[in-house]
mmCIF file with all atom_site columns, C-alpha atoms in Angstrom:
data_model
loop_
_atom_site.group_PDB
_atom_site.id
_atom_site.type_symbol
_atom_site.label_atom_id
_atom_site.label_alt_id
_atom_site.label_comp_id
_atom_site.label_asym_id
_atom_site.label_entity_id
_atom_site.label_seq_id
_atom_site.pdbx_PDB_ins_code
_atom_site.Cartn_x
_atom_site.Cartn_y
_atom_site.Cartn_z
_atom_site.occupancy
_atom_site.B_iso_or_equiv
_atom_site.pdbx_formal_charge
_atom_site.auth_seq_id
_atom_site.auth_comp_id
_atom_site.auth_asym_id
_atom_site.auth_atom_id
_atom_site.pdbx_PDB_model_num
ATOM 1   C CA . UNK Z 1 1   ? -31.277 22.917  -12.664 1.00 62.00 ? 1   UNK Z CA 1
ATOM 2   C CA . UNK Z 1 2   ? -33.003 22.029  -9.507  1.00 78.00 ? 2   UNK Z CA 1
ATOM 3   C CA . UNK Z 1 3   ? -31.305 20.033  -6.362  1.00 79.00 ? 3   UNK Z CA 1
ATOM 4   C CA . UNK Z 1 4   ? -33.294 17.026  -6.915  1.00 78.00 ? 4   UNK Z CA 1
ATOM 5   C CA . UNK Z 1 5   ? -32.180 16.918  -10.409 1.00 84.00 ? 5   UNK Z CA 1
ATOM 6   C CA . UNK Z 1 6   ? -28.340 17.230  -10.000 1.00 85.00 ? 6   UNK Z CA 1
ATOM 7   C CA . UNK Z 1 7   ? -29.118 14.605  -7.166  1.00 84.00 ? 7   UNK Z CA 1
ATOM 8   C CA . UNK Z 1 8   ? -30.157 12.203  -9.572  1.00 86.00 ? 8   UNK Z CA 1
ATOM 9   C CA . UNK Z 1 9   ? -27.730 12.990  -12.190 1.00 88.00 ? 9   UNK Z CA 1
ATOM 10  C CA . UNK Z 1 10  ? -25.574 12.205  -9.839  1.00 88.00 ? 10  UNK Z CA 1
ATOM 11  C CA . UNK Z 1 11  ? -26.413 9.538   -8.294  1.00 86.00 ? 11  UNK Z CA 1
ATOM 12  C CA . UNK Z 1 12  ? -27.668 7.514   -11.206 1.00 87.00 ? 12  UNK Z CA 1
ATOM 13  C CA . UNK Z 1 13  ? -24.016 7.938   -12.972 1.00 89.00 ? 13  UNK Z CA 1
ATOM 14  C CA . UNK Z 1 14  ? -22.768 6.483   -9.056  1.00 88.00 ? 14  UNK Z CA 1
ATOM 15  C CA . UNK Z 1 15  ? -20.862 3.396   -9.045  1.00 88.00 ? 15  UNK Z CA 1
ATOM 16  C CA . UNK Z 1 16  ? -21.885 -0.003  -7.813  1.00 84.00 ? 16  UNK Z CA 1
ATOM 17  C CA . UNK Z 1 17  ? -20.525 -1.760  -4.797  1.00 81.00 ? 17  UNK Z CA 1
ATOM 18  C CA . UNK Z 1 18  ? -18.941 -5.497  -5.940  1.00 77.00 ? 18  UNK Z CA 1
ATOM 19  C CA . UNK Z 1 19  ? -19.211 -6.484  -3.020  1.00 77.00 ? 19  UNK Z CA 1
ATOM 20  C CA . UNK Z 1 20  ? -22.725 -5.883  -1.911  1.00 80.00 ? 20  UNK Z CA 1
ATOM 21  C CA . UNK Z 1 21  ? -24.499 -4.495  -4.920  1.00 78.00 ? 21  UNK Z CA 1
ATOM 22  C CA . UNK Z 1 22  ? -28.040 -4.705  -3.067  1.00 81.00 ? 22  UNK Z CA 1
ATOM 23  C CA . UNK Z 1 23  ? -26.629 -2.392  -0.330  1.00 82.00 ? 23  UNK Z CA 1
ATOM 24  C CA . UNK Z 1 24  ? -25.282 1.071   -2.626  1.00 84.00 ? 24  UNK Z CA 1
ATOM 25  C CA . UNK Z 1 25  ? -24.459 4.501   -1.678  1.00 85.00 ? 25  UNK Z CA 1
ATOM 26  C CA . UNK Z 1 26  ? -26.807 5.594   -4.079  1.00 84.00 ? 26  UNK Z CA 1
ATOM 27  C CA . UNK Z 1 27  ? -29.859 3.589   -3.273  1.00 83.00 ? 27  UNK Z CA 1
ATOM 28  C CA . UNK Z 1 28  ? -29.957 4.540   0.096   1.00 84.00 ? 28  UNK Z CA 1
ATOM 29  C CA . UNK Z 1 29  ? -29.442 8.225   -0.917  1.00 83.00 ? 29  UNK Z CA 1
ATOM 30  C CA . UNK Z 1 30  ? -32.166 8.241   -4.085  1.00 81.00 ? 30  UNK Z CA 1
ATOM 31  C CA . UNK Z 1 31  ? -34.303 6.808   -1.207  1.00 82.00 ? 31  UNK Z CA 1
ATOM 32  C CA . UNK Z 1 32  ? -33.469 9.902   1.182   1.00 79.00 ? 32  UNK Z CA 1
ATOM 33  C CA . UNK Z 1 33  ? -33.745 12.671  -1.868  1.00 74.00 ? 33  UNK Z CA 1
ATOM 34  C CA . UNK Z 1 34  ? -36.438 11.673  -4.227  1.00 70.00 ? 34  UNK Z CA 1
ATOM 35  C CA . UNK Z 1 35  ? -39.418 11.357  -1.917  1.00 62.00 ? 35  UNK Z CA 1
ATOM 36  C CA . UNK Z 1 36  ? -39.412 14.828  -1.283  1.00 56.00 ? 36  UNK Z CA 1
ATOM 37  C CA . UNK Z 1 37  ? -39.439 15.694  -4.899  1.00 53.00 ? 37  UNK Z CA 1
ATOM 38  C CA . UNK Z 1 38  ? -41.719 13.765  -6.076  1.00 55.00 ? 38  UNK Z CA 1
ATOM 39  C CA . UNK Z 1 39  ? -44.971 14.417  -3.651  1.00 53.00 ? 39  UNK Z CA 1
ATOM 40  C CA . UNK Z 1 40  ? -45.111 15.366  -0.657  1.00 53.00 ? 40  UNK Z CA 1
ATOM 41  C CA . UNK Z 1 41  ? -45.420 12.408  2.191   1.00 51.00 ? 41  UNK Z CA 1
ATOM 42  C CA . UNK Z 1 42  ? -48.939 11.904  3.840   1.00 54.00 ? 42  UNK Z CA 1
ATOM 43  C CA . UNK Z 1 43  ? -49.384 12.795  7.250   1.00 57.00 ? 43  UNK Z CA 1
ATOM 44  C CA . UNK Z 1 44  ? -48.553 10.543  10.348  1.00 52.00 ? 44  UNK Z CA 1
ATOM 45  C CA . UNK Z 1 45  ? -49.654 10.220  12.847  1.00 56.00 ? 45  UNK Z CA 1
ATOM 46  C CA . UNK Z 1 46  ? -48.967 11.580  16.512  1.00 58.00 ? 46  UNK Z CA 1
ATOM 47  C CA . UNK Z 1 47  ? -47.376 8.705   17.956  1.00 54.00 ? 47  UNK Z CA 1
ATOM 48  C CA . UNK Z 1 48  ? -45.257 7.809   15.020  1.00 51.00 ? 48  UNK Z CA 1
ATOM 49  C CA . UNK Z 1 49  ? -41.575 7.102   15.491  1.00 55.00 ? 49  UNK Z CA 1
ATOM 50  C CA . UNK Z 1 50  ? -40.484 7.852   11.625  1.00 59.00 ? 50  UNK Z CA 1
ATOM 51  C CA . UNK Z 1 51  ? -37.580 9.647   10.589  1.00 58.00 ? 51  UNK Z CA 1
ATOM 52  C CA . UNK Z 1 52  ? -38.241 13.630  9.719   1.00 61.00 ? 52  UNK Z CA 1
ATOM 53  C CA . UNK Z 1 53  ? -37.904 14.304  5.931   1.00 61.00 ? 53  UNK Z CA 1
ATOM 54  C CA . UNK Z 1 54  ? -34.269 15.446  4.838   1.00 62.00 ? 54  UNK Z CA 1
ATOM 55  C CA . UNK Z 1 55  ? -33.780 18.400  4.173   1.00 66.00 ? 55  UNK Z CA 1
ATOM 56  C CA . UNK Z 1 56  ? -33.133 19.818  0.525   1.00 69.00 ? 56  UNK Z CA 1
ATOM 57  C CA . UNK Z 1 57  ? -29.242 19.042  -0.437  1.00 73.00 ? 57  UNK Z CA 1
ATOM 58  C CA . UNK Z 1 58  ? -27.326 22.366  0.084   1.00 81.00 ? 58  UNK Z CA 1
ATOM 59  C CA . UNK Z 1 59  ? -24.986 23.490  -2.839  1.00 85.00 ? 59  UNK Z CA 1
ATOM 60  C CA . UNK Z 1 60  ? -21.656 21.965  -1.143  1.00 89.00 ? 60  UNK Z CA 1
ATOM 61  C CA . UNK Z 1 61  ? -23.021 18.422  -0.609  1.00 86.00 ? 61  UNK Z CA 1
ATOM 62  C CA . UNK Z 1 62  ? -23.951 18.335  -4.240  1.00 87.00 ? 62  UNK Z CA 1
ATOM 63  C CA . UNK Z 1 63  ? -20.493 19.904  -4.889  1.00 91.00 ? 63  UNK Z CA 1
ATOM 64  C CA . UNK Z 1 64  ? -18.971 17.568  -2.813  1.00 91.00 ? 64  UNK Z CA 1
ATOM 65  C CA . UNK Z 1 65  ? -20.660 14.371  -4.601  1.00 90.00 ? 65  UNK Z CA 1
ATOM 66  C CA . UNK Z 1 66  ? -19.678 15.605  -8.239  1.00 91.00 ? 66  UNK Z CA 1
ATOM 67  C CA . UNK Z 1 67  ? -15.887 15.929  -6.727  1.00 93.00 ? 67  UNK Z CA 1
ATOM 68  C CA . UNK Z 1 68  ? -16.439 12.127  -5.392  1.00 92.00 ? 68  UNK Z CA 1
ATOM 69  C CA . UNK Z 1 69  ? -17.998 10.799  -8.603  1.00 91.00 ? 69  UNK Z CA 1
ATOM 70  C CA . UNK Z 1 70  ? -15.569 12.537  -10.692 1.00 92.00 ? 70  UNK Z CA 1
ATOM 71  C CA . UNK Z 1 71  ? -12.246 11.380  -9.017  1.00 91.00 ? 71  UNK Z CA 1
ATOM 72  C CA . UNK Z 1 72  ? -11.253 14.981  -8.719  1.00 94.00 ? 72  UNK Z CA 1
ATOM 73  C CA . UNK Z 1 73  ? -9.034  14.369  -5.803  1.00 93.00 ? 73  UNK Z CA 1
ATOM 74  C CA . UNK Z 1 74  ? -7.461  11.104  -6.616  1.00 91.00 ? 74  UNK Z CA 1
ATOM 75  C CA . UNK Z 1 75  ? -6.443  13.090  -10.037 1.00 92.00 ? 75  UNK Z CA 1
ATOM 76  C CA . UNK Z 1 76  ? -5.035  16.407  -7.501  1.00 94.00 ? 76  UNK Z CA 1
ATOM 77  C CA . UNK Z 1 77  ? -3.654  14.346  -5.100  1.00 94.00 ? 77  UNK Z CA 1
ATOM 78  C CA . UNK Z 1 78  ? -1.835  11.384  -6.757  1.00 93.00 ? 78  UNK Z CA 1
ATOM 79  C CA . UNK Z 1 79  ? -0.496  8.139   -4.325  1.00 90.00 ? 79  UNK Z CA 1
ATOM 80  C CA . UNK Z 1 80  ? 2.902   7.686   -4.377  1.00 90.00 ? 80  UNK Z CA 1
ATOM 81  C CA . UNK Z 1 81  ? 3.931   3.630   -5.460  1.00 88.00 ? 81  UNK Z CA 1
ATOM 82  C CA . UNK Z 1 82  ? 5.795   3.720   -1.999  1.00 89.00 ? 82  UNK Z CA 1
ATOM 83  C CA . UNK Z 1 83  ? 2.565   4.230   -0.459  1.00 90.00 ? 83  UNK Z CA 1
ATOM 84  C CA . UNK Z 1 84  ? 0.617   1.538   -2.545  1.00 88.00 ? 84  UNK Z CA 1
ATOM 85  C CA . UNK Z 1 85  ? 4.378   -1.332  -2.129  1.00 92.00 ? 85  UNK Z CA 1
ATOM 86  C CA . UNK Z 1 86  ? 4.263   -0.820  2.172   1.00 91.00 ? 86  UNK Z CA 1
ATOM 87  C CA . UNK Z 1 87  ? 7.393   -2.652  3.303   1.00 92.00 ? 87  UNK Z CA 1
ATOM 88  C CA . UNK Z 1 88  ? 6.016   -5.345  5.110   1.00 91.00 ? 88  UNK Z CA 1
ATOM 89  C CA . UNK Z 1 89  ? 4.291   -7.065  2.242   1.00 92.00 ? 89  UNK Z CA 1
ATOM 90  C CA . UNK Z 1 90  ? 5.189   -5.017  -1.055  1.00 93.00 ? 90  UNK Z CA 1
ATOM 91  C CA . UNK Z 1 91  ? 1.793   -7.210  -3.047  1.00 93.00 ? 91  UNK Z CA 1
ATOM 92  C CA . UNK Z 1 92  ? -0.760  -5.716  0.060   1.00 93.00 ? 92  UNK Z CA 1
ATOM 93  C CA . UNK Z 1 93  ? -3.082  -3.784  -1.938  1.00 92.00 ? 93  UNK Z CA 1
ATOM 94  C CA . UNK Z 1 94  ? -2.791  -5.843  -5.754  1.00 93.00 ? 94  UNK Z CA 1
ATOM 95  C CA . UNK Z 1 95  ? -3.704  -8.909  -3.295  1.00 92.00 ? 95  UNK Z CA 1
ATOM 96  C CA . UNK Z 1 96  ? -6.313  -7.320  -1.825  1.00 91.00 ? 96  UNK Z CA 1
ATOM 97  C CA . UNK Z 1 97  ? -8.092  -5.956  -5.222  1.00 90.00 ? 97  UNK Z CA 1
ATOM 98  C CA . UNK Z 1 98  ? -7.705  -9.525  -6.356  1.00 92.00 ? 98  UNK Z CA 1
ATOM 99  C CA . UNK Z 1 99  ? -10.180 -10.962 -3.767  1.00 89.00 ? 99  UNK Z CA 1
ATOM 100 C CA . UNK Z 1 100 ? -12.352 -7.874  -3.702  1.00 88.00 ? 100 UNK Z CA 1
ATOM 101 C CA . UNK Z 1 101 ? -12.927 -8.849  -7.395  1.00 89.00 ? 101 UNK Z CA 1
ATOM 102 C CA . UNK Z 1 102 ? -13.382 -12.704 -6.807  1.00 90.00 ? 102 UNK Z CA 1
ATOM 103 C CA . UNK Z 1 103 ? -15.315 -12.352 -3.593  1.00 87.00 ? 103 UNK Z CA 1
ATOM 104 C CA . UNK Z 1 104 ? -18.618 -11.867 -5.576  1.00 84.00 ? 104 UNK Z CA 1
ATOM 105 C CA . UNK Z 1 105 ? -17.999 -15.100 -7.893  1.00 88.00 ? 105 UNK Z CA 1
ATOM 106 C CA . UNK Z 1 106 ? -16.965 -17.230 -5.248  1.00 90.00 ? 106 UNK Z CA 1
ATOM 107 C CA . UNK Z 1 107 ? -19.200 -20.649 -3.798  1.00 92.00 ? 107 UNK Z CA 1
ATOM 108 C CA . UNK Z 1 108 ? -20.707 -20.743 -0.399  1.00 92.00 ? 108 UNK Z CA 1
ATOM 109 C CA . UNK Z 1 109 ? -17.775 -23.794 -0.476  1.00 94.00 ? 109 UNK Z CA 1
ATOM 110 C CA . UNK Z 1 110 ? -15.060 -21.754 -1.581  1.00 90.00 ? 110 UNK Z CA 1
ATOM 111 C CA . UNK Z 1 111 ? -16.074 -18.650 1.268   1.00 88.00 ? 111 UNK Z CA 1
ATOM 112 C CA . UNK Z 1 112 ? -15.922 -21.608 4.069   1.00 91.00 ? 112 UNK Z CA 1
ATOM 113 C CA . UNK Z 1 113 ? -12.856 -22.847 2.326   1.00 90.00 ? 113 UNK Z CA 1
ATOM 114 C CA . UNK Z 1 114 ? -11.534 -19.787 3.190   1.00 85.00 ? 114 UNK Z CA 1
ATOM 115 C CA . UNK Z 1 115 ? -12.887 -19.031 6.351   1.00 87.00 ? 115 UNK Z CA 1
ATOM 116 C CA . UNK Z 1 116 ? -11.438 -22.373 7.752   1.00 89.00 ? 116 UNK Z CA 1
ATOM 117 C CA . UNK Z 1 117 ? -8.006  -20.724 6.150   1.00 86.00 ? 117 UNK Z CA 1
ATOM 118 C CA . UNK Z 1 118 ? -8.028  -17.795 8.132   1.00 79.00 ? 118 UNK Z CA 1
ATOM 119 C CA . UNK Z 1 119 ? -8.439  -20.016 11.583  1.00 82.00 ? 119 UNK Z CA 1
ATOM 120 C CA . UNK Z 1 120 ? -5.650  -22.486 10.833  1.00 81.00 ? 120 UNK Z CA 1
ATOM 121 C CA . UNK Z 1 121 ? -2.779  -21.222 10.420  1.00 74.00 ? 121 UNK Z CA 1
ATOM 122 C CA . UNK Z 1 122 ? -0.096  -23.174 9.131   1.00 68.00 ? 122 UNK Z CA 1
ATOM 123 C CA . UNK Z 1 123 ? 3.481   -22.301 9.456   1.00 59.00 ? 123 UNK Z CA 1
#
């Protein structure tokens, strides 16, 4: 199988961002990959300040990316619970996952709600 089409195995099977699902890993890549499989770009000019075309992914960055998109070293190298409870606020990282997932859902009220949280501080 060709580069370009492990690159878009690959990248179609990517996950999207919850957070900013217009801005994704894989967009930005398909947008760096595909062009040069697909025709080849039409000639600029002289004075053009454009980007040269990326080069064709080597074997270890597609390696690498099937490692990422398969969790292969989250599964190898596990995270202890005393890592994920720190001492200083043992509910850090279950807090944080809980906004991450209602960030998206939330009102342009309910983000300045917030934001007006984080300034006053009341003890």
């Amino acid at each position: 199988m060709s580069s370009s089409k492990h690159i878009l195995r690959i990248l179609t099977n990517w996950p999207t961002s919850a957070l900013r699902p217009d801005l994704s890993f894989n967009s930005s890549m398909l947008a760096r990959y595909l062009p040069q499989s697909q025709s080849p770009p039409p000639p600029l000019p002289p004075n053009s300040s454009s980007l040269p075309p990326a080069p064709a992914p080597s074997d270890r960055q597609i390696n690498a990316l099937c490692t990422l998109l398969e969790n292969r070293y989250a599964k190898e190298y596990p995270v202890s619970d005393a890592f994920l409870r720190p001492a200083f606020k043992p509910t850090y990282y279950e807090d944080l996952l809980r906004e991450i997932e209602v960030a998206p859902t939330r009102s342009w009220f309910g983000r300045m709600v917030n934001r007006w949280k984080g300034f006053l501080r009341f003890s």
